[in-house]
Every structure is written in C-alpha cells, then in structure tokens.
Amino acid sequence: MTVCKFGGSSVADASQIKKVKAILDEDKKRKVIVVSAPGKRCKEDDKITDLLYQCNKMVQKGQSCKPVFQVIAERYLGIAQELGLDTKALSAQLDEIRCMIDAGRGADYAASRGEYLSAFLISQYLKWEFVDAAECIVINSDGTVNPFSYDRVSMMLDNKKAKGFVIPGFYGSTEDNTIKTFTRGGSDITGSIVARAINANMYENWTDVSGIFSADPRLIPDAKVIDAISYREVRELSDLGASVFHEEAIAPILPVEIPINIKNTNSPDDPGTLIVPESGEMKLAGVSARGGLSRISIRKLMLFKKQGMRHALLTMLHIFGIRPVYSLQGIDSMVWFYETSNATESVVKAMCERLKSEFDLDSISVDSGYAILGVVGTNLLETSDYLRASQSLYDSGIKISFLNYGASDVSFTFGINEEDRQRAVSVVYDKLFR
C-alpha cells in the first residue's frame, strides 16, 4: 500500500484537488492520503494557515475573528461548490470552528483547522473515509510522536469496506486530548507516521516541484533534480533551508526504512527524488544556505571547568525563548547561532544581562546578519571538497566566520554574512557541481 501526502499547493483550489483525484485513480495502491491546508493560489494570495494564526491573534487582543474567518470560509465554500459538493455539512463545520476560535481555544487549535477542513472537504469529494488525526496521533510535550500513535492509526485504518482514507496533517493531540500541532510543514511528519503505522511499501510526498534540487532553482536555474538521496542527507539539506521535505519527518520511518518519493502534483509522470536509507555511491547531493541568524558569543576563563555548565547556559537561553541551531565551542568560549526572529532586541538585552550576572561571564555579545552555508553528500570526509569550497569562497571575497568539518560525514558547513548568502551558494555550486 502507498501513503500519499499532498501539500498546500496540491490542494490550493478545486482544479488542484481534481489533479489529486486523477493521481489516486491512476494507482489503486494509493488508498491512504494525508492533506495539508490550502496554500497560495498565486504570489499575492494568503495561506489558510497564516489566516488562522491571524484569527487567534485577534482573539488574544479581545477582538472577534469573524472578519478574517469569513475569508477562510469563502475559500473552502468556493472550493466545495466548484467540486459540485453539498455545502451544508461544511458550513456547519465552519460555523462551529469560528465559535471555538472566538472562545479562545488557542493557536494550535486554530492553526490545525486548516488541515481538518481540507481533509473533511476532500473526503467528501473522493467519498473516502475521514479520519481525524486528533483521535489517533499523540504528540508528546517536546513535539515528538508518542509510540502509541502507530497502533492507534493502524486500528483507525482497519476498515476493509472503506474505499480509502483521508487524514489531516500537521496536528494530533496530547495525552489529555488537547489539540497540538507539529512545527510548520508538519504534514510531512503525519505522512511518515501513517506510512509506518500501516507498514506502507512507499510514502509519496506530493508538492509543486519535481523532487529535491541540488540547489535552489531560483538561484541556480540549471540545478538538477537529485534522483536518490539518503535519510541523513535529506535531513541535513532540510536543516540548511531546502524546504521541500521536513527534517523531522524522517524519524518515524527510520526504523522501518520505508522509501519516500518526492513528486510533483502538476507533473505526476516526473520520476521525482527517492529518499532511501542509504544512497549508495559516493557523490555530492546539494548545496543550500539558511539565513536570518544571529550570533551569541560568550567568554569566561575556565568556562567549562564546572560540570554541567553548557547545559545550564542552554537552559537559560531556552527560558528566554532562544533555541540555537548551530554551536561552536572553545576552551574558554561558546558561540551559538539562532534564528533572529526567536527574540526581540529587548528580550536579548535582558537575557545577556541575566547570563552575565548569573554565570559571572567575562564577556557576552550578540550580533546579527549571519547565514549558514552547507554542502551535503555521501562520505564527504573522504574528499577534499571542503577545501575546494573554502577556496572558492575566499577567491570571491566572501568572509567565512567558521568552518564545521568533521562533525558529520555527509555535510560540512560555513558561517557567512547574510548579505553573501545567495552569491555564496552560486560560487560553491560552480566549484563543486559544474
């Protein structure tokens, strides 16, 4: 059996949903689908999930979400009408959800309703069984999947009379039955959970591109689609900003080694990219860069002499809402890079004052405008590619703030200035991939 996940662009409007049906009709093994909330229909359009978050923010300010929710309701009702569906049941669902959001059910509940309504509508169109993710997927407090979920999903899908099953992505529930979402893009994770639960032969992830590219095609027009890539490599690329597949979606299927195929809803005959446990031959996979980062630098003589110091410092960062994505360590120093959007300037200032006083630091500083550039491939420690990439950056006048080589045998990374991010990707691509 094949599990299919269809992303926001694949269910953005009625014409896209008709393409979904054609894809399902083409292969009868496609019996279970996971769907996202409708995405943008054009560049100027809004994603449904963004509008739902906006609804929750309005409620937090003491306002009714009705004006914004009306836009959401019209979008779903328009899709249903174009698909020739009776809108009575959908209208009732929309009314109930708006009341719940206005009653203060919270951000996770509001955001999850995009996928819920998408799955509800598509199940009616396909005449397949709707399965609410909140009834079978349990999410732990740290955002990981509770192992009970796999048995629950398996039981919910054990209905041989059903033509097929439609499951909303992105959310589940806590052990006390409170709606909880994964991080953005979490429908990929739902698809992995479902694939593992039913022991699928294949997990197809349908989007609006024909696979994972060796570089962002908006920057490198002749970038090639990667034919096959390993679980580890795709996690590294995703973490570096290649957003085609969520890096956390590997975890559920890693123990059972189910292959994943990244496919294009608009070009279903394209082979796509196959994600497998091991990609085999030694080769480069891709280059990508992640921007929007700030840097925290601390220094103290004998900093790590006291046991547990690194954990204590990290805990303090987490208290202030800062979650580092990269770190560097010296004998008396520590550097963290984090997403600048994690905290406001005032929060960062308060955090620095707290860290300096509580840990008696010699110095602490925060500056912004950084990016992380990475190259991903198989067995990179056996090549000199990091030297060639370093030389190309140097020759192009791009300053390197750090080089991380040796922490992983499938990637190496550079710290660079945000303003050099796009040019650095082009420079390294020219050197290593052409």
Tab-separated table of C-alpha atoms in Angstrom:
chain	number	residue	atom	x	y	z
A	1	MET	CA	0.000	0.000	0.000
A	2	THR	CA	1.131	3.561	-0.752
A	3	VAL	CA	0.611	6.546	1.548
A	4	CYS	CA	0.337	9.894	-0.251
A	5	LYS	CA	0.763	13.298	1.360
A	6	PHE	CA	-0.479	16.275	-0.646
A	7	GLY	CA	0.931	19.674	0.311
A	8	GLY	CA	-0.741	23.070	0.360
A	9	SER	CA	-0.101	23.828	-3.308
A	10	SER	CA	-1.650	20.466	-4.254
A	11	VAL	CA	-4.965	21.303	-2.552
A	12	ALA	CA	-4.982	25.085	-3.071
A	13	ASP	CA	-8.135	25.104	-5.192
A	14	ALA	CA	-10.677	22.859	-6.909
A	15	SER	CA	-8.582	22.346	-10.066
A	16	GLN	CA	-5.635	21.124	-7.963
A	17	ILE	CA	-7.859	18.758	-5.974
A	18	LYS	CA	-9.106	17.291	-9.249
A	19	LYS	CA	-5.451	16.572	-10.102
A	20	VAL	CA	-5.156	14.794	-6.738
A	21	LYS	CA	-8.097	12.566	-7.635
A	22	ALA	CA	-6.569	11.741	-11.025
A	23	ILE	CA	-3.302	10.744	-9.322
A	24	LEU	CA	-5.169	8.480	-6.900
A	25	ASP	CA	-7.222	6.905	-9.700
A	26	GLU	CA	-4.006	6.134	-11.604
A	27	ASP	CA	-2.736	3.718	-8.932
A	28	LYS	CA	-5.130	1.698	-6.786
A	29	LYS	CA	-2.408	1.108	-4.185
A	30	ARG	CA	-2.879	4.758	-3.188
A	31	LYS	CA	-5.513	4.124	-0.531
A	32	VAL	CA	-4.434	6.496	2.240
A	33	ILE	CA	-3.800	10.222	1.838
A	34	VAL	CA	-2.661	12.948	4.220
A	35	VAL	CA	-3.543	16.519	3.250
A	36	SER	CA	-2.328	19.989	4.169
A	37	ALA	CA	-4.367	23.171	4.406
A	38	PRO	CA	-4.862	25.035	1.112
A	39	GLY	CA	-1.771	27.027	0.157
A	40	LYS	CA	-1.322	30.052	-2.058
A	41	ARG	CA	-3.053	30.105	-5.452
A	42	CYS	CA	-0.801	32.933	-6.602
A	43	LYS	CA	2.050	35.023	-5.209
A	44	GLU	CA	-0.272	37.630	-3.692
A	45	ASP	CA	-2.572	35.057	-2.064
A	46	ASP	CA	-2.679	34.055	1.621
A	47	LYS	CA	-2.087	30.597	3.028
A	48	ILE	CA	-5.065	29.374	5.044
A	49	THR	CA	-2.794	28.512	7.996
A	50	ASP	CA	-1.482	32.087	8.127
A	51	LEU	CA	-5.057	33.419	8.193
A	52	LEU	CA	-5.949	31.033	11.014
A	53	TYR	CA	-2.982	32.197	13.091
A	54	GLN	CA	-4.188	35.736	12.431
A	55	CYS	CA	-7.627	34.766	13.741
A	56	ASN	CA	-6.103	33.560	17.003
A	57	LYS	CA	-4.079	36.763	17.388
A	58	MET	CA	-7.260	38.822	17.007
A	59	VAL	CA	-8.949	36.809	19.754
A	60	GLN	CA	-5.929	37.319	22.026
A	61	LYS	CA	-6.399	41.073	21.575
A	62	GLY	CA	-10.048	40.801	22.630
A	63	GLN	CA	-11.429	41.044	19.088
A	64	SER	CA	-13.688	38.667	17.190
A	65	CYS	CA	-12.008	36.694	14.404
A	66	LYS	CA	-15.158	36.857	12.274
A	67	PRO	CA	-13.895	39.275	9.564
A	68	VAL	CA	-10.770	37.218	8.805
A	69	PHE	CA	-12.519	33.894	9.252
A	70	GLN	CA	-15.085	34.960	6.667
A	71	VAL	CA	-12.265	34.995	4.083
A	72	ILE	CA	-11.333	31.446	5.129
A	73	ALA	CA	-14.934	30.245	4.959
A	74	GLU	CA	-15.435	31.704	1.491
A	75	ARG	CA	-12.298	29.923	0.283
A	76	TYR	CA	-13.489	26.495	1.433
A	77	LEU	CA	-17.067	27.012	0.307
A	78	GLY	CA	-15.852	28.153	-3.106
A	79	ILE	CA	-13.735	25.002	-3.493
A	80	ALA	CA	-16.652	22.796	-2.428
A	81	GLN	CA	-19.038	24.466	-4.885
A	82	GLU	CA	-16.556	24.082	-7.761
A	83	LEU	CA	-16.268	20.390	-6.908
A	84	GLY	CA	-20.052	20.043	-7.012
A	85	LEU	CA	-20.433	19.240	-3.302
A	86	ASP	CA	-23.339	19.977	-0.992
A	87	THR	CA	-22.010	22.689	1.344
A	88	LYS	CA	-24.459	22.203	4.205
A	89	ALA	CA	-22.196	19.988	6.354
A	90	LEU	CA	-19.128	22.103	5.553
A	91	SER	CA	-20.963	25.309	6.527
A	92	ALA	CA	-21.888	23.762	9.884
A	93	GLN	CA	-18.242	22.809	10.473
A	94	LEU	CA	-17.085	26.338	9.606
A	95	ASP	CA	-19.574	27.940	11.996
A	96	GLU	CA	-18.547	25.670	14.850
A	97	ILE	CA	-14.829	26.264	14.278
A	98	ARG	CA	-15.232	30.053	14.209
A	99	CYS	CA	-17.093	29.935	17.511
A	100	MET	CA	-14.382	27.750	19.043
A	101	ILE	CA	-11.611	30.106	17.917
A	102	ASP	CA	-13.529	33.099	19.263
A	103	ALA	CA	-13.980	31.210	22.538
A	104	GLY	CA	-10.189	31.122	22.948
A	105	ARG	CA	-9.257	27.543	22.090
A	106	GLY	CA	-5.697	28.729	21.304
A	107	ALA	CA	-3.164	28.910	18.482
A	108	ASP	CA	-2.732	25.158	17.971
A	109	TYR	CA	-6.473	24.556	17.656
A	110	ALA	CA	-6.910	27.482	15.262
A	111	ALA	CA	-3.977	26.511	13.038
A	112	SER	CA	-4.991	22.846	12.897
A	113	ARG	CA	-8.409	23.621	11.457
A	114	GLY	CA	-6.936	24.342	8.032
A	115	GLU	CA	-5.892	20.708	7.624
A	116	TYR	CA	-9.059	19.464	9.340
A	117	LEU	CA	-11.346	21.299	6.915
A	118	SER	CA	-9.193	20.343	3.930
A	119	ALA	CA	-9.411	16.645	4.810
A	120	PHE	CA	-13.150	16.897	5.581
A	121	LEU	CA	-13.855	18.501	2.194
A	122	ILE	CA	-11.612	16.163	0.177
A	123	SER	CA	-13.047	13.057	1.882
A	124	GLN	CA	-16.499	14.156	0.722
A	125	TYR	CA	-15.248	14.702	-2.825
A	126	LEU	CA	-13.497	11.328	-3.024
A	127	LYS	CA	-16.199	9.538	-0.994
A	128	TRP	CA	-13.415	8.187	1.208
A	129	GLU	CA	-13.460	7.829	4.977
A	130	PHE	CA	-12.365	10.851	7.031
A	131	VAL	CA	-10.053	10.027	9.964
A	132	ASP	CA	-9.354	12.823	12.453
A	133	ALA	CA	-5.644	12.917	13.360
A	134	ALA	CA	-6.540	14.112	16.869
A	135	GLU	CA	-8.141	10.737	17.564
A	136	CYS	CA	-5.102	8.636	16.703
A	137	ILE	CA	-1.865	10.672	16.731
A	138	VAL	CA	-0.471	11.538	20.171
A	139	ILE	CA	2.187	14.252	20.347
A	140	ASN	CA	4.477	14.474	23.377
A	141	SER	CA	5.207	17.754	25.147
A	142	ASP	CA	8.543	18.042	23.321
A	143	GLY	CA	6.841	17.702	19.921
A	144	THR	CA	7.894	14.101	19.276
A	145	VAL	CA	5.498	11.310	18.349
A	146	ASN	CA	4.186	9.097	21.122
A	147	PRO	CA	4.742	5.445	20.033
A	148	PHE	CA	1.118	4.643	20.944
A	149	SER	CA	0.193	6.574	17.809
A	150	TYR	CA	1.224	3.817	15.415
A	151	ASP	CA	-1.159	1.228	16.858
A	152	ARG	CA	-3.957	3.793	17.062
A	153	VAL	CA	-3.537	4.819	13.427
A	154	SER	CA	-3.413	1.177	12.348
A	155	MET	CA	-6.679	0.446	14.157
A	156	MET	CA	-8.402	3.537	12.728
A	157	LEU	CA	-7.476	2.452	9.195
A	158	ASP	CA	-8.561	-1.161	9.678
A	159	ASN	CA	-11.783	-0.925	7.715
A	160	LYS	CA	-11.741	-3.088	4.627
A	161	LYS	CA	-15.098	-1.702	3.459
A	162	ALA	CA	-13.679	1.797	3.029
A	163	LYS	CA	-12.607	2.837	-0.481
A	164	GLY	CA	-9.809	4.864	1.066
A	165	PHE	CA	-8.877	7.161	3.949
A	166	VAL	CA	-8.234	10.892	4.207
A	167	ILE	CA	-6.273	12.175	7.222
A	168	PRO	CA	-5.497	15.814	8.049
A	169	GLY	CA	-1.794	16.521	8.514
A	170	PHE	CA	0.113	18.857	10.845
A	171	TYR	CA	-1.618	18.052	14.129
A	172	GLY	CA	-2.582	15.426	16.670
A	173	SER	CA	-3.431	15.691	20.345
A	174	THR	CA	-1.730	15.483	23.710
A	175	GLU	CA	-2.436	12.635	26.133
A	176	ASP	CA	-5.189	14.756	27.703
A	177	ASN	CA	-6.843	15.179	24.258
A	178	THR	CA	-5.806	18.795	23.686
A	179	ILE	CA	-5.132	19.664	20.036
A	180	LYS	CA	-1.388	20.069	19.397
A	181	THR	CA	0.417	20.883	16.153
A	182	PHE	CA	3.812	19.928	14.853
A	183	THR	CA	6.114	22.720	13.621
A	184	ARG	CA	5.222	24.353	10.294
A	185	GLY	CA	5.374	21.873	7.449
A	186	GLY	CA	4.413	19.132	9.890
A	187	SER	CA	2.057	17.380	7.481
A	188	ASP	CA	5.191	15.614	6.200
A	189	ILE	CA	5.563	14.154	9.702
A	190	THR	CA	1.945	12.979	9.712
A	191	GLY	CA	2.549	11.184	6.425
A	192	SER	CA	5.539	9.373	7.911
A	193	ILE	CA	3.560	8.344	10.986
A	194	VAL	CA	0.782	6.909	8.848
A	195	ALA	CA	3.228	5.143	6.497
A	196	ARG	CA	4.905	3.432	9.441
A	197	ALA	CA	1.604	2.552	11.116
A	198	ILE	CA	0.310	0.619	8.119
A	199	ASN	CA	3.733	-0.667	7.022
A	200	ALA	CA	3.424	1.047	3.646
A	201	ASN	CA	5.559	-0.002	0.690
A	202	MET	CA	6.032	3.629	-0.338
A	203	TYR	CA	5.416	7.108	1.062
A	204	GLU	CA	4.756	9.587	-1.769
A	205	ASN	CA	5.089	13.247	-0.851
A	206	TRP	CA	3.325	15.339	-3.481
A	207	THR	CA	4.247	19.006	-3.843
A	208	ASP	CA	4.713	21.629	-6.591
A	209	VAL	CA	8.269	20.718	-7.604
A	210	SER	CA	9.589	17.608	-9.342
A	211	GLY	CA	11.841	16.490	-6.499
A	212	ILE	CA	14.689	17.860	-4.419
A	213	PHE	CA	17.138	20.008	-6.373
A	214	SER	CA	20.899	20.138	-5.931
A	215	ALA	CA	20.445	23.873	-5.263
A	216	ASP	CA	17.562	26.316	-5.120
A	217	PRO	CA	16.467	26.588	-8.792
A	218	ARG	CA	15.504	30.221	-8.179
A	219	LEU	CA	19.206	30.912	-7.616
A	220	ILE	CA	20.677	28.252	-9.919
A	221	PRO	CA	18.353	27.852	-12.931
A	222	ASP	CA	20.198	24.776	-14.231
A	223	ALA	CA	20.230	22.955	-10.867
A	224	LYS	CA	19.442	19.261	-11.320
A	225	VAL	CA	16.861	17.144	-9.536
A	226	ILE	CA	18.568	14.641	-7.226
A	227	ASP	CA	17.497	11.155	-8.295
A	228	ALA	CA	18.219	9.479	-4.924
A	229	ILE	CA	19.301	10.772	-1.532
A	230	SER	CA	19.711	9.161	1.894
A	231	TYR	CA	17.657	9.860	5.015
A	232	ARG	CA	20.664	11.542	6.648
A	233	GLU	CA	21.452	13.692	3.632
A	234	VAL	CA	17.886	14.970	3.277
A	235	ARG	CA	17.785	15.892	6.963
A	236	GLU	CA	20.968	17.907	6.551
A	237	LEU	CA	19.684	19.678	3.422
A	238	SER	CA	16.326	20.450	5.038
A	239	ASP	CA	18.059	21.920	8.080
A	240	LEU	CA	20.062	24.143	5.737
A	241	GLY	CA	16.942	25.687	4.248
A	242	ALA	CA	15.982	23.286	1.438
A	243	SER	CA	12.327	23.235	2.482
A	244	VAL	CA	10.886	20.551	0.192
A	245	PHE	CA	10.719	17.943	2.992
A	246	HIS	CA	10.501	18.435	6.770
A	247	GLU	CA	13.676	17.192	8.502
A	248	GLU	CA	11.709	15.693	11.436
A	249	ALA	CA	9.628	13.531	9.100
A	250	ILE	CA	12.477	11.018	8.808
A	251	ALA	CA	12.252	9.960	12.470
A	252	PRO	CA	9.011	7.889	12.336
A	253	ILE	CA	10.070	5.785	9.345
A	254	LEU	CA	13.783	5.432	10.059
A	255	PRO	CA	13.370	2.129	11.993
A	256	VAL	CA	11.277	0.535	9.236
A	257	GLU	CA	13.163	2.004	6.239
A	258	ILE	CA	10.180	2.947	4.077
A	259	PRO	CA	11.275	4.779	0.899
A	260	ILE	CA	9.906	8.273	0.255
A	261	ASN	CA	9.290	9.687	-3.207
A	262	ILE	CA	9.061	13.475	-3.623
A	263	LYS	CA	6.644	14.004	-6.554
A	264	ASN	CA	5.073	16.885	-8.455
A	265	THR	CA	1.266	17.094	-8.476
A	266	ASN	CA	1.419	19.227	-11.630
A	267	SER	CA	3.776	16.810	-13.437
A	268	PRO	CA	2.893	13.394	-11.992
A	269	ASP	CA	4.895	11.451	-14.578
A	270	ASP	CA	8.196	13.032	-13.476
A	271	PRO	CA	10.238	10.458	-11.512
A	272	GLY	CA	10.935	12.816	-8.588
A	273	THR	CA	13.508	12.219	-5.857
A	274	LEU	CA	13.689	8.941	-3.970
A	275	ILE	CA	14.698	9.216	-0.295
A	276	VAL	CA	16.174	5.921	0.914
A	277	PRO	CA	18.086	4.634	3.968
A	278	GLU	CA	21.431	4.805	2.111
A	279	SER	CA	22.026	6.435	-1.274
A	280	GLY	CA	24.910	4.124	-2.187
A	281	GLU	CA	27.701	5.565	-4.342
A	282	MET	CA	29.897	8.428	-3.179
A	283	LYS	CA	28.600	11.666	-4.667
A	284	LEU	CA	27.604	15.230	-3.867
A	285	ALA	CA	23.898	15.798	-3.276
A	286	GLY	CA	23.349	19.525	-2.899
A	287	VAL	CA	24.276	22.929	-1.540
A	288	SER	CA	21.966	25.229	0.414
A	289	ALA	CA	22.091	28.143	2.815
A	290	ARG	CA	19.969	29.189	5.765
A	291	GLY	CA	19.799	32.885	6.634
A	292	GLY	CA	18.204	35.129	9.225
A	293	LEU	CA	20.563	34.148	12.037
A	294	SER	CA	22.090	35.977	14.994
A	295	ARG	CA	25.179	35.031	16.990
A	296	ILE	CA	25.674	34.874	20.767
A	297	SER	CA	29.343	34.850	21.861
A	298	ILE	CA	30.327	34.278	25.486
A	299	ARG	CA	33.734	34.067	27.136
A	300	LYS	CA	34.881	33.151	30.640
A	301	LEU	CA	38.172	31.798	31.914
A	302	MET	CA	37.766	28.110	32.878
A	303	LEU	CA	34.213	28.257	31.490
A	304	PHE	CA	33.690	24.512	31.329
A	305	LYS	CA	35.592	23.560	34.474
A	306	LYS	CA	32.304	23.345	36.336
A	307	GLN	CA	30.316	20.236	35.356
A	308	GLY	CA	27.009	20.861	33.598
A	309	MET	CA	27.882	24.425	32.583
A	310	ARG	CA	26.916	24.014	28.919
A	311	HIS	CA	23.522	22.556	29.865
A	312	ALA	CA	22.911	25.357	32.375
A	313	LEU	CA	23.695	28.014	29.780
A	314	LEU	CA	21.427	26.393	27.206
A	315	THR	CA	18.606	26.158	29.742
A	316	MET	CA	18.873	29.895	30.337
A	317	LEU	CA	18.696	30.557	26.587
A	318	HIS	CA	15.562	28.413	26.360
A	319	ILE	CA	13.940	30.371	29.198
A	320	PHE	CA	14.258	33.479	27.025
A	321	GLY	CA	12.806	31.657	24.001
A	322	ILE	CA	16.079	31.230	22.117
A	323	ARG	CA	16.719	27.835	20.518
A	324	PRO	CA	20.212	27.624	18.993
A	325	VAL	CA	20.534	25.895	15.640
A	326	TYR	CA	24.355	25.752	15.494
A	327	SER	CA	27.067	25.937	18.134
A	328	LEU	CA	30.851	26.265	18.387
A	329	GLN	CA	32.974	25.702	21.479
A	330	GLY	CA	36.469	26.781	22.542
A	331	ILE	CA	38.366	26.128	25.757
A	332	ASP	CA	37.003	29.318	27.372
A	333	SER	CA	34.281	30.310	24.932
A	334	MET	CA	30.950	29.334	23.448
A	335	VAL	CA	29.157	30.583	20.336
A	336	TRP	CA	25.545	29.906	19.389
A	337	PHE	CA	23.678	30.825	16.225
A	338	TYR	CA	19.893	31.192	16.465
A	339	GLU	CA	17.040	32.481	14.335
A	340	THR	CA	16.861	36.224	14.863
A	341	SER	CA	13.052	36.021	14.937
A	342	ASN	CA	13.255	33.984	18.183
A	343	ALA	CA	13.514	37.091	20.352
A	344	THR	CA	13.117	40.874	20.268
A	345	GLU	CA	16.006	43.243	20.956
A	346	SER	CA	14.721	43.931	24.482
A	347	VAL	CA	14.473	40.214	25.277
A	348	VAL	CA	18.026	39.627	24.013
A	349	LYS	CA	19.313	42.515	26.154
A	350	ALA	CA	17.611	41.108	29.265
A	351	MET	CA	18.999	37.647	28.512
A	352	CYS	CA	22.562	38.965	28.181
A	353	GLU	CA	22.331	40.790	31.494
A	354	ARG	CA	20.984	37.659	33.193
A	355	LEU	CA	23.646	35.385	31.707
A	356	LYS	CA	26.496	37.760	32.546
A	357	SER	CA	25.454	38.152	36.185
A	358	GLU	CA	24.341	34.592	36.888
A	359	PHE	CA	27.403	32.924	35.339
A	360	ASP	CA	29.899	35.714	36.058
A	361	LEU	CA	30.922	35.866	32.396
A	362	ASP	CA	33.967	37.836	31.287
A	363	SER	CA	32.072	38.963	28.189
A	364	ILE	CA	28.885	38.349	26.212
A	365	SER	CA	27.842	39.851	22.883
A	366	VAL	CA	25.078	39.376	20.324
A	367	ASP	CA	25.205	40.411	16.674
A	368	SER	CA	23.016	39.577	13.694
A	369	GLY	CA	23.206	39.227	9.916
A	370	TYR	CA	24.539	35.673	9.593
A	371	ALA	CA	23.807	32.668	7.390
A	372	ILE	CA	24.920	29.043	7.387
A	373	LEU	CA	26.029	27.585	4.051
A	374	GLY	CA	26.265	23.809	3.764
A	375	VAL	CA	27.300	21.157	1.264
A	376	VAL	CA	25.713	17.712	1.554
A	377	GLY	CA	26.839	14.428	0.038
A	378	THR	CA	27.999	10.890	0.715
A	379	ASN	CA	31.235	10.237	2.649
A	380	LEU	CA	32.460	13.821	2.425
A	381	LEU	CA	35.247	13.163	4.934
A	382	GLU	CA	36.958	11.093	2.261
A	383	THR	CA	37.105	14.014	-0.177
A	384	SER	CA	38.816	17.411	-0.359
A	385	ASP	CA	35.577	19.167	-1.322
A	386	TYR	CA	35.613	21.324	1.812
A	387	LEU	CA	38.981	22.762	0.749
A	388	ARG	CA	37.748	23.470	-2.763
A	389	ALA	CA	34.598	25.140	-1.401
A	390	SER	CA	36.642	27.198	1.081
A	391	GLN	CA	38.999	28.373	-1.642
A	392	SER	CA	36.120	29.377	-3.919
A	393	LEU	CA	34.557	31.492	-1.162
A	394	TYR	CA	37.906	33.101	-0.356
A	395	ASP	CA	38.625	33.840	-4.014
A	396	SER	CA	35.203	35.504	-4.305
A	397	GLY	CA	35.843	37.762	-1.328
A	398	ILE	CA	33.225	36.078	0.847
A	399	LYS	CA	34.206	36.179	4.518
A	400	ILE	CA	33.991	32.886	6.427
A	401	SER	CA	33.217	33.237	10.140
A	402	PHE	CA	33.597	29.495	10.818
A	403	LEU	CA	34.045	26.115	9.146
A	404	ASN	CA	32.458	22.992	10.619
A	405	TYR	CA	34.156	19.939	9.108
A	406	GLY	CA	34.191	16.511	10.726
A	407	ALA	CA	31.022	16.675	12.810
A	408	SER	CA	29.190	14.764	10.065
A	409	ASP	CA	30.423	12.602	7.224
A	410	VAL	CA	27.556	13.761	4.981
A	411	SER	CA	27.951	17.533	5.319
A	412	PHE	CA	30.257	20.445	6.037
A	413	THR	CA	29.119	23.994	6.810
A	414	PHE	CA	30.385	27.561	6.708
A	415	GLY	CA	29.317	30.609	8.663
A	416	ILE	CA	28.961	33.578	6.310
A	417	ASN	CA	27.348	37.011	6.257
A	418	GLU	CA	23.656	37.097	5.390
A	419	GLU	CA	24.307	39.560	2.558
A	420	ASP	CA	26.590	36.995	0.870
A	421	ARG	CA	24.167	34.071	1.139
A	422	GLN	CA	22.868	33.883	-2.431
A	423	ARG	CA	26.239	34.646	-4.026
A	424	ALA	CA	27.936	32.036	-1.826
A	425	VAL	CA	25.525	29.329	-2.985
A	426	SER	CA	26.286	30.208	-6.623
A	427	VAL	CA	30.041	30.280	-6.038
A	428	VAL	CA	30.160	26.889	-4.303
A	429	TYR	CA	27.776	25.342	-6.819
A	430	ASP	CA	30.017	26.496	-9.672
A	431	LYS	CA	33.071	24.978	-7.975
A	432	LEU	CA	31.672	21.628	-6.879
A	433	PHE	CA	28.697	20.787	-9.091
A	434	ARG	CA	29.640	22.044	-12.563
